[in-house]
CSV table of C-alpha atoms in Angstrom, one decimal:
chain,number,residue,atom,x,y,z
A,1,UNK,CA,-3.6,24.9,22.5
A,2,UNK,CA,-1.8,27.9,23.9
A,3,UNK,CA,0.9,25.9,25.5
A,4,UNK,CA,1.8,24.0,22.4
A,5,UNK,CA,1.7,27.3,20.4
A,6,UNK,CA,4.3,28.9,22.7
A,7,UNK,CA,6.4,25.7,22.7
A,8,UNK,CA,6.5,25.7,18.9
A,9,UNK,CA,7.1,29.5,18.7
A,10,UNK,CA,10.9,29.0,18.3
A,11,UNK,CA,10.2,27.3,15.0
A,12,UNK,CA,9.5,30.8,13.6
A,13,UNK,CA,12.5,32.3,15.2
A,14,UNK,CA,15.5,30.1,15.3
A,15,UNK,CA,16.4,29.7,11.6
A,16,UNK,CA,16.4,33.4,11.0
A,17,UNK,CA,18.1,34.1,14.4
A,18,UNK,CA,20.9,31.5,13.5
A,19,UNK,CA,21.2,33.0,10.0
A,20,UNK,CA,21.7,36.6,11.3
A,21,UNK,CA,24.0,35.5,14.1
A,22,UNK,CA,26.4,33.2,12.1
A,23,UNK,CA,26.5,35.9,9.2
A,24,UNK,CA,27.6,38.5,11.7
A,25,UNK,CA,30.2,36.2,13.2
A,26,UNK,CA,31.8,35.2,9.9
A,27,UNK,CA,30.4,38.0,7.6
A,28,UNK,CA,29.2,35.2,5.2
A,29,UNK,CA,25.6,34.1,4.3
A,30,UNK,CA,27.2,31.0,2.8
A,31,UNK,CA,28.6,29.8,6.0
A,32,UNK,CA,25.3,30.7,7.8
A,33,UNK,CA,23.6,28.6,5.1
A,34,UNK,CA,25.8,25.6,5.9
A,35,UNK,CA,24.8,25.8,9.6
A,36,UNK,CA,21.1,26.1,8.7
A,37,UNK,CA,21.4,23.1,6.4
A,38,UNK,CA,23.0,21.1,9.2
A,39,UNK,CA,20.1,22.1,11.5
A,40,UNK,CA,17.5,21.2,8.9
A,41,UNK,CA,19.1,17.8,8.3
A,42,UNK,CA,18.9,17.1,12.0
A,43,UNK,CA,15.3,18.2,12.1
A,44,UNK,CA,14.4,16.0,9.1
A,45,UNK,CA,15.9,13.0,10.8
A,46,UNK,CA,14.3,13.7,14.1
A,47,UNK,CA,10.8,13.8,12.7
A,48,UNK,CA,10.0,10.0,12.5
A,49,UNK,CA,12.7,9.1,15.1
A,50,UNK,CA,11.7,11.0,18.2
A,51,UNK,CA,8.0,10.5,17.5
A,52,UNK,CA,8.5,6.8,17.5
A,53,UNK,CA,10.3,7.0,20.8
A,54,UNK,CA,7.2,8.5,22.3
A,55,UNK,CA,5.5,5.2,21.9
A,56,UNK,CA,8.4,3.5,23.7
A,57,UNK,CA,9.2,5.9,26.6
A,58,UNK,CA,6.1,8.1,26.6
A,59,UNK,CA,5.6,11.7,25.5
A,60,UNK,CA,6.7,13.6,28.6
A,61,UNK,CA,10.1,11.8,29.0
A,62,UNK,CA,11.0,12.1,25.2
A,63,UNK,CA,9.9,15.8,25.1
A,64,UNK,CA,11.9,16.7,28.2
A,65,UNK,CA,15.0,14.9,27.1
A,66,UNK,CA,15.0,16.3,23.6
A,67,UNK,CA,14.2,19.9,24.7
A,68,UNK,CA,16.9,19.8,27.4
A,69,UNK,CA,19.6,18.8,24.9
A,70,UNK,CA,18.2,21.3,22.3
A,71,UNK,CA,18.2,24.1,24.8
A,72,UNK,CA,21.9,23.5,25.6
A,73,UNK,CA,22.8,23.4,21.9
A,74,UNK,CA,20.9,26.5,21.1
A,75,UNK,CA,22.5,28.3,24.0
A,76,UNK,CA,25.9,27.1,22.9
A,77,UNK,CA,25.4,28.7,19.4
A,78,UNK,CA,24.3,31.9,21.0
A,79,UNK,CA,27.1,32.3,23.5
A,80,UNK,CA,30.1,30.4,22.3
A,81,UNK,CA,32.1,31.4,19.1
A,82,UNK,CA,33.3,28.3,17.4
A,83,UNK,CA,34.9,27.1,14.2
A,84,UNK,CA,32.4,26.6,11.3
A,85,UNK,CA,32.5,22.8,11.6
A,86,UNK,CA,31.5,23.0,15.3
A,87,UNK,CA,28.7,25.3,14.5
A,88,UNK,CA,27.5,22.8,12.1
A,89,UNK,CA,27.8,20.0,14.6
A,90,UNK,CA,25.9,21.9,17.3
A,91,UNK,CA,23.3,23.0,14.8
A,92,UNK,CA,22.7,19.4,13.8
A,93,UNK,CA,22.3,18.5,17.4
A,94,UNK,CA,19.8,21.3,17.9
A,95,UNK,CA,17.9,20.1,14.9
A,96,UNK,CA,17.9,16.4,15.8
A,97,UNK,CA,16.7,17.1,19.4
A,98,UNK,CA,14.0,19.6,18.3
A,99,UNK,CA,11.2,18.5,20.7
A,100,UNK,CA,8.3,16.8,18.8
A,101,UNK,CA,5.6,19.1,20.2
A,102,UNK,CA,3.7,19.2,16.9
A,103,UNK,CA,3.4,15.4,16.4
A,104,UNK,CA,2.5,15.1,20.1
A,105,UNK,CA,-0.3,17.5,20.1
A,106,UNK,CA,-1.8,16.1,16.9
A,107,UNK,CA,-1.6,12.7,18.5
A,108,UNK,CA,-3.5,14.1,21.5
A,109,UNK,CA,-6.2,15.9,19.6
A,110,UNK,CA,-8.2,12.8,18.8
A,111,UNK,CA,-8.4,11.9,22.5
A,112,UNK,CA,-9.6,15.4,23.4
A,113,UNK,CA,-12.6,15.8,21.1
A,114,UNK,CA,-15.2,13.7,19.4
A,115,UNK,CA,-14.8,12.7,15.8
A,116,UNK,CA,-17.0,15.5,14.5
A,117,UNK,CA,-14.9,18.2,16.2
A,118,UNK,CA,-11.6,16.7,15.0
A,119,UNK,CA,-11.4,18.4,11.5
A,120,UNK,CA,-12.3,21.8,12.9
A,121,UNK,CA,-9.7,21.4,15.6
A,122,UNK,CA,-7.0,20.5,13.1
A,123,UNK,CA,-8.1,23.5,11.0
A,124,UNK,CA,-7.8,25.8,14.0
A,125,UNK,CA,-4.5,24.4,14.8
A,126,UNK,CA,-3.2,24.9,11.3
A,127,UNK,CA,-4.5,28.5,11.3
A,128,UNK,CA,-3.2,29.5,14.6
A,129,UNK,CA,0.3,28.2,13.7
A,130,UNK,CA,0.4,31.2,11.2
A,131,UNK,CA,0.9,33.3,14.2
A,132,UNK,CA,4.2,31.7,14.7
A,133,UNK,CA,5.3,32.6,11.1
A,134,UNK,CA,4.0,36.1,11.3
A,135,UNK,CA,5.1,37.2,14.8
A,136,UNK,CA,8.3,35.0,15.1
A,137,UNK,CA,10.3,36.6,12.3
A,138,UNK,CA,9.3,40.0,13.3
A,139,UNK,CA,10.3,39.5,16.9
A,140,UNK,CA,13.6,38.0,15.9
A,141,UNK,CA,14.5,40.8,13.4
A,142,UNK,CA,13.5,43.5,15.9
A,143,UNK,CA,15.7,42.0,18.7
A,144,UNK,CA,18.6,41.2,16.4
A,145,UNK,CA,18.8,44.7,14.8
A,146,UNK,CA,18.0,46.7,17.9
A,147,UNK,CA,19.8,44.7,20.6
A,148,UNK,CA,21.9,41.9,19.1
A,149,UNK,CA,21.8,38.6,17.4
A,150,UNK,CA,22.9,36.7,20.5
A,151,UNK,CA,19.9,38.2,22.4
A,152,UNK,CA,17.6,37.1,19.4
A,153,UNK,CA,18.7,33.5,19.9
A,154,UNK,CA,18.3,33.7,23.6
A,155,UNK,CA,14.8,35.1,23.3
A,156,UNK,CA,13.9,32.0,21.1
A,157,UNK,CA,15.6,29.9,23.8
A,158,UNK,CA,13.3,31.4,26.5
A,159,UNK,CA,10.2,30.5,24.4
A,160,UNK,CA,11.6,27.0,24.0
A,161,UNK,CA,12.2,26.3,27.7
A,162,UNK,CA,9.0,28.0,29.0
A,163,UNK,CA,6.7,26.7,26.2
A,164,UNK,CA,8.0,23.2,26.5
A,165,UNK,CA,7.7,23.2,30.3
A,166,UNK,CA,4.1,24.6,30.1
A,167,UNK,CA,3.3,21.9,27.5
A,168,UNK,CA,4.7,18.9,29.4
A,169,UNK,CA,2.8,20.0,32.6
A,170,UNK,CA,-0.5,20.1,30.7
A,171,UNK,CA,-2.8,17.3,32.1
A,172,UNK,CA,-3.5,16.0,28.5
A,173,UNK,CA,0.1,15.0,28.1
A,174,UNK,CA,0.0,12.8,31.2
A,175,UNK,CA,-3.4,11.3,30.4
A,176,UNK,CA,-2.7,10.0,26.9
A,177,UNK,CA,-0.2,7.2,26.5
A,178,UNK,CA,0.8,6.1,23.0
A,179,UNK,CA,1.0,2.2,22.6
A,180,UNK,CA,4.2,0.9,21.4
A,181,UNK,CA,4.0,0.3,17.6
A,182,UNK,CA,4.5,-3.3,16.6
A,183,UNK,CA,5.5,-2.4,12.9
A,184,UNK,CA,8.9,-1.6,11.8
A,185,UNK,CA,9.9,2.0,11.5
A,186,UNK,CA,8.7,3.6,8.3
A,187,UNK,CA,6.0,1.1,7.6
A,188,UNK,CA,3.3,3.7,8.3
A,189,UNK,CA,4.7,5.8,5.4
A,190,UNK,CA,3.5,3.1,3.0
A,191,UNK,CA,-0.1,3.8,3.9
A,192,UNK,CA,-1.6,5.7,0.9
A,193,UNK,CA,-3.2,8.6,2.9
A,194,UNK,CA,0.1,9.1,4.8
A,195,UNK,CA,2.1,9.0,1.6
A,196,UNK,CA,-0.3,11.4,-0.1
A,197,UNK,CA,-0.2,13.8,2.9
A,198,UNK,CA,3.6,13.6,3.0
A,199,UNK,CA,4.0,14.2,-0.8
A,200,UNK,CA,1.5,17.1,-1.0
A,201,UNK,CA,2.9,18.6,2.2
A,202,UNK,CA,6.3,18.5,0.7
A,203,UNK,CA,5.0,20.4,-2.4
A,204,UNK,CA,2.9,22.9,-0.5
A,205,UNK,CA,5.7,23.9,1.9
A,206,UNK,CA,8.1,24.0,-1.0
A,207,UNK,CA,5.9,26.4,-2.8
A,208,UNK,CA,5.6,28.6,0.4
A,209,UNK,CA,9.4,28.6,0.8
A,210,UNK,CA,9.9,29.6,-2.8
A,211,UNK,CA,7.4,32.4,-2.6
A,212,UNK,CA,9.0,33.7,0.5
A,213,UNK,CA,12.4,33.9,-1.3
A,214,UNK,CA,10.5,35.7,-4.2
A,215,UNK,CA,9.0,38.3,-2.0
A,216,UNK,CA,12.4,39.1,-0.4
A,217,UNK,CA,14.0,39.3,-3.9
A,218,UNK,CA,11.2,41.6,-5.1
A,219,UNK,CA,11.4,44.2,-2.3
A,220,UNK,CA,14.8,43.6,-0.8
A,221,UNK,CA,15.9,42.8,2.8
A,222,UNK,CA,15.7,46.4,4.0
A,223,UNK,CA,12.2,47.2,2.7
A,224,UNK,CA,9.3,46.7,5.1
A,225,UNK,CA,7.1,45.8,2.1
A,226,UNK,CA,8.5,42.2,2.2
A,227,UNK,CA,7.3,41.7,5.7
A,228,UNK,CA,4.0,43.3,5.0
A,229,UNK,CA,3.4,41.0,2.0
A,230,UNK,CA,4.4,37.8,4.0
A,231,UNK,CA,2.2,38.8,6.8
A,232,UNK,CA,-0.7,39.2,4.5
A,233,UNK,CA,0.1,35.8,3.1
A,234,UNK,CA,-0.2,34.3,6.5
A,235,UNK,CA,-3.3,36.3,7.3
A,236,UNK,CA,-4.9,34.7,4.2
A,237,UNK,CA,-4.1,31.3,5.6
A,238,UNK,CA,-5.5,32.2,9.0
A,239,UNK,CA,-8.7,33.5,7.3
A,240,UNK,CA,-9.0,30.4,5.2
A,241,UNK,CA,-8.6,28.0,8.1
A,242,UNK,CA,-11.1,29.9,10.2
A,243,UNK,CA,-13.6,30.3,7.4
A,244,UNK,CA,-13.9,26.9,5.6
A,245,UNK,CA,-11.1,24.6,7.0
A,246,UNK,CA,-13.7,22.9,9.2
A,247,UNK,CA,-15.7,21.6,6.4
A,248,UNK,CA,-16.0,17.8,6.0
A,249,UNK,CA,-13.2,16.1,4.0
A,250,UNK,CA,-14.0,14.2,0.8
A,251,UNK,CA,-11.7,12.4,-1.6
A,252,UNK,CA,-11.2,15.7,-3.6
A,253,UNK,CA,-10.8,18.1,-0.7
A,254,UNK,CA,-6.9,18.3,-0.8
A,255,UNK,CA,-6.9,18.8,-4.6
A,256,UNK,CA,-9.5,21.6,-4.4
A,257,UNK,CA,-7.7,23.4,-1.6
A,258,UNK,CA,-4.3,23.1,-3.3
A,259,UNK,CA,-5.9,24.5,-6.4
A,260,UNK,CA,-6.7,27.7,-4.5
A,261,UNK,CA,-3.0,28.0,-3.6
A,262,UNK,CA,-1.9,27.5,-7.1
A,263,UNK,CA,-4.2,30.1,-8.5
A,264,UNK,CA,-2.9,32.7,-6.0
A,265,UNK,CA,0.8,31.9,-6.6
A,266,UNK,CA,0.2,31.9,-10.4
A,267,UNK,CA,-1.4,35.3,-10.2
A,268,UNK,CA,1.4,36.6,-8.0
A,269,UNK,CA,3.9,36.1,-10.8
A,270,UNK,CA,2.1,38.3,-13.2
A,271,UNK,CA,2.6,41.8,-11.8
A,272,UNK,CA,5.4,42.5,-9.3
A,273,UNK,CA,3.7,45.4,-7.5
A,274,UNK,CA,3.0,45.6,-3.8
A,275,UNK,CA,-0.8,45.8,-4.1
A,276,UNK,CA,-1.1,43.0,-6.7
A,277,UNK,CA,1.2,40.5,-4.9
A,278,UNK,CA,-0.6,41.2,-1.6
A,279,UNK,CA,-3.9,40.3,-3.1
A,280,UNK,CA,-2.6,37.3,-5.0
A,281,UNK,CA,-0.8,35.9,-1.9
A,282,UNK,CA,-3.8,36.4,0.2
A,283,UNK,CA,-5.8,34.3,-2.2
A,284,UNK,CA,-3.1,31.7,-2.1
A,285,UNK,CA,-2.9,31.8,1.6
A,286,UNK,CA,-6.7,31.0,1.9
A,287,UNK,CA,-6.0,27.5,0.7
A,288,UNK,CA,-2.9,26.7,2.9
A,289,UNK,CA,-4.4,26.0,6.4
A,290,UNK,CA,-7.5,24.2,5.0
A,291,UNK,CA,-5.1,22.0,2.9
A,292,UNK,CA,-2.9,21.2,5.9
A,293,UNK,CA,-6.1,20.5,8.0
A,294,UNK,CA,-7.2,18.0,5.4
A,295,UNK,CA,-3.8,16.3,5.3
A,296,UNK,CA,-3.8,15.9,9.2
A,297,UNK,CA,-7.4,14.7,9.2
A,298,UNK,CA,-7.0,11.9,6.6
A,299,UNK,CA,-3.8,10.9,8.4
A,300,UNK,CA,-5.6,10.6,11.8
A,301,UNK,CA,-8.4,8.6,10.2
A,302,UNK,CA,-6.2,6.2,8.4
A,303,UNK,CA,-3.6,4.9,10.9
A,304,UNK,CA,-3.6,3.1,14.3
A,305,UNK,CA,-3.4,5.3,17.3
A,306,UNK,CA,0.1,3.8,18.0
A,307,UNK,CA,1.3,5.0,14.6
A,308,UNK,CA,-0.1,8.6,14.6
A,309,UNK,CA,2.9,10.3,16.1
A,310,UNK,CA,5.3,8.6,13.6
A,311,UNK,CA,3.1,9.4,10.7
A,312,UNK,CA,3.0,13.1,11.6
A,313,UNK,CA,6.8,12.9,12.0
A,314,UNK,CA,7.1,11.7,8.4
A,315,UNK,CA,4.8,14.4,7.2
A,316,UNK,CA,6.9,17.0,9.1
A,317,UNK,CA,10.2,15.6,7.5
A,318,UNK,CA,8.6,15.9,4.1
A,319,UNK,CA,7.7,19.5,4.7
A,320,UNK,CA,11.2,20.3,5.9
A,321,UNK,CA,12.7,18.7,2.8
A,322,UNK,CA,10.2,20.7,0.7
A,323,UNK,CA,11.2,24.0,2.3
A,324,UNK,CA,14.9,23.3,1.7
A,325,UNK,CA,14.4,22.3,-2.0
A,326,UNK,CA,11.9,25.1,-2.6
A,327,UNK,CA,14.3,27.7,-1.2
A,328,UNK,CA,17.2,26.3,-3.1
A,329,UNK,CA,15.5,26.1,-6.5
A,330,UNK,CA,14.0,29.6,-6.0
A,331,UNK,CA,17.5,30.9,-5.3
A,332,UNK,CA,18.8,29.5,-8.5
A,333,UNK,CA,15.8,30.9,-10.5
A,334,UNK,CA,16.3,34.3,-8.9
A,335,UNK,CA,19.9,34.3,-10.1
A,336,UNK,CA,18.8,33.4,-13.6
A,337,UNK,CA,15.5,35.3,-14.0
A,338,UNK,CA,15.4,37.7,-11.0
A,339,UNK,CA,12.4,37.7,-8.7
A,340,UNK,CA,9.8,36.2,-11.2
A,341,UNK,CA,11.8,33.0,-11.3
A,342,UNK,CA,10.9,32.4,-7.6
A,343,UNK,CA,7.2,32.8,-8.2
A,344,UNK,CA,7.4,30.4,-11.2
A,345,UNK,CA,9.0,27.7,-8.9
A,346,UNK,CA,6.3,28.4,-6.3
A,347,UNK,CA,3.4,28.0,-8.8
A,348,UNK,CA,5.1,25.0,-10.3
A,349,UNK,CA,5.3,23.2,-6.9
A,350,UNK,CA,1.6,24.1,-6.2
A,351,UNK,CA,0.5,22.9,-9.5
A,352,UNK,CA,2.2,19.5,-9.0
A,353,UNK,CA,0.5,19.4,-5.7
A,354,UNK,CA,-2.9,19.8,-7.4
A,355,UNK,CA,-2.0,17.1,-9.9
A,356,UNK,CA,-0.8,14.7,-7.3
A,357,UNK,CA,-3.8,15.2,-5.1
A,358,UNK,CA,-6.2,14.8,-8.1
A,359,UNK,CA,-4.5,11.8,-9.5
A,360,UNK,CA,-4.3,10.0,-6.2
A,361,UNK,CA,-7.5,11.3,-4.8
A,362,UNK,CA,-8.7,7.7,-4.0
A,363,UNK,CA,-5.9,7.6,-1.4
A,364,UNK,CA,-7.8,10.2,0.6
A,365,UNK,CA,-10.7,8.7,2.5
A,366,UNK,CA,-14.2,10.3,2.2
A,367,UNK,CA,-14.8,11.3,5.8
A,368,UNK,CA,-18.2,13.0,5.3
A,369,UNK,CA,-20.3,11.5,8.0
A,370,UNK,CA,-17.5,9.2,9.1
A,371,UNK,CA,-15.5,8.9,12.3
A,372,UNK,CA,-12.2,10.7,11.7
A,373,UNK,CA,-10.6,9.3,14.8
A,374,UNK,CA,-7.4,7.0,14.5
A,375,UNK,CA,-8.0,3.2,14.1
A,376,UNK,CA,-8.1,1.6,17.5
A,377,UNK,CA,-5.2,-0.6,18.5
A,378,UNK,CA,-5.9,-4.2,19.3
A,379,UNK,CA,-4.6,-3.9,22.8
A,380,UNK,CA,-6.0,-1.6,25.6
A,381,UNK,CA,-4.7,1.9,25.7
A,382,UNK,CA,-3.7,3.0,29.2
A,383,UNK,CA,-4.7,6.4,30.4
A,384,UNK,CA,-3.5,7.9,33.6
A,385,UNK,CA,-5.9,9.9,35.8
């Protein structure tokens, strides 16, 4: 758990570090946005691609290869001043070689614990990842402003190298081998629970990205209030995951948990004062980690073990696309209606998430009293001692 958390820590650092660094080099947020877009496109493509490779070559070789190339690309952006096009190319390479730590660890979880412990473990994982989004941006901003943007990227690089090394040396990584999937790439996405988790994950993360833009627009880049509010947002998610994210999953679980998110985001748009937004976003946050835990659990329980990594890759890709679209729409609405427009977009994304989860609730299996482990493959699964 600790190893994968450290290995994923750059996820909360690199986007902001790239933004600050490229903006400083070219004095343009537009150019910085192009580099981030190229990186995000690479990450979106990598999701299902690298996860499927793990079933062919094994977790450890794929993670070592992708992390090595990613580290070189990240170091190049930090240390080499290049034309914009080359920054975009290197950013794309950094994105497409982002090591698939998250899908790997969520594939390992069902082999670490029994079926009764799986949902609480997913909830704990979803809760602890909030540490990445609370601490990562704070560390990046502090290093970038007090020392330099190059050093901010290099700090993230250190986390990438050390965390990935620690993770691949973990005995669980060597003991679990993913069987080669016999189905074509993308077929797992057609399973109703995976499609539901991907669609709702897209909407949930899109809502979060929109509200983050709204908070910044409300308080400004230089006001510490924005950081405080976003930290409270993440603390709400942590609290929700630890408090009731472990509860058994039924067909309506995702809809109920998304409803909590919607209510909080809708309330946040009513009064743009620090105290009110903090309370409203804490309420919204309470539903986030439990909703993610429910999505991960129904995915694990609905696919073959050989398909779990690819399934989580598709879900991750959906979340990345949601973040990009949520941020973009929030930006347009901020230009047109100031900060409230971003909260409207966030609430709209969450509301559609509730509707989708409710209308297609039958796609979510009722796991109360049932085994939430992946469906066994028809061939033996080798484990290494």
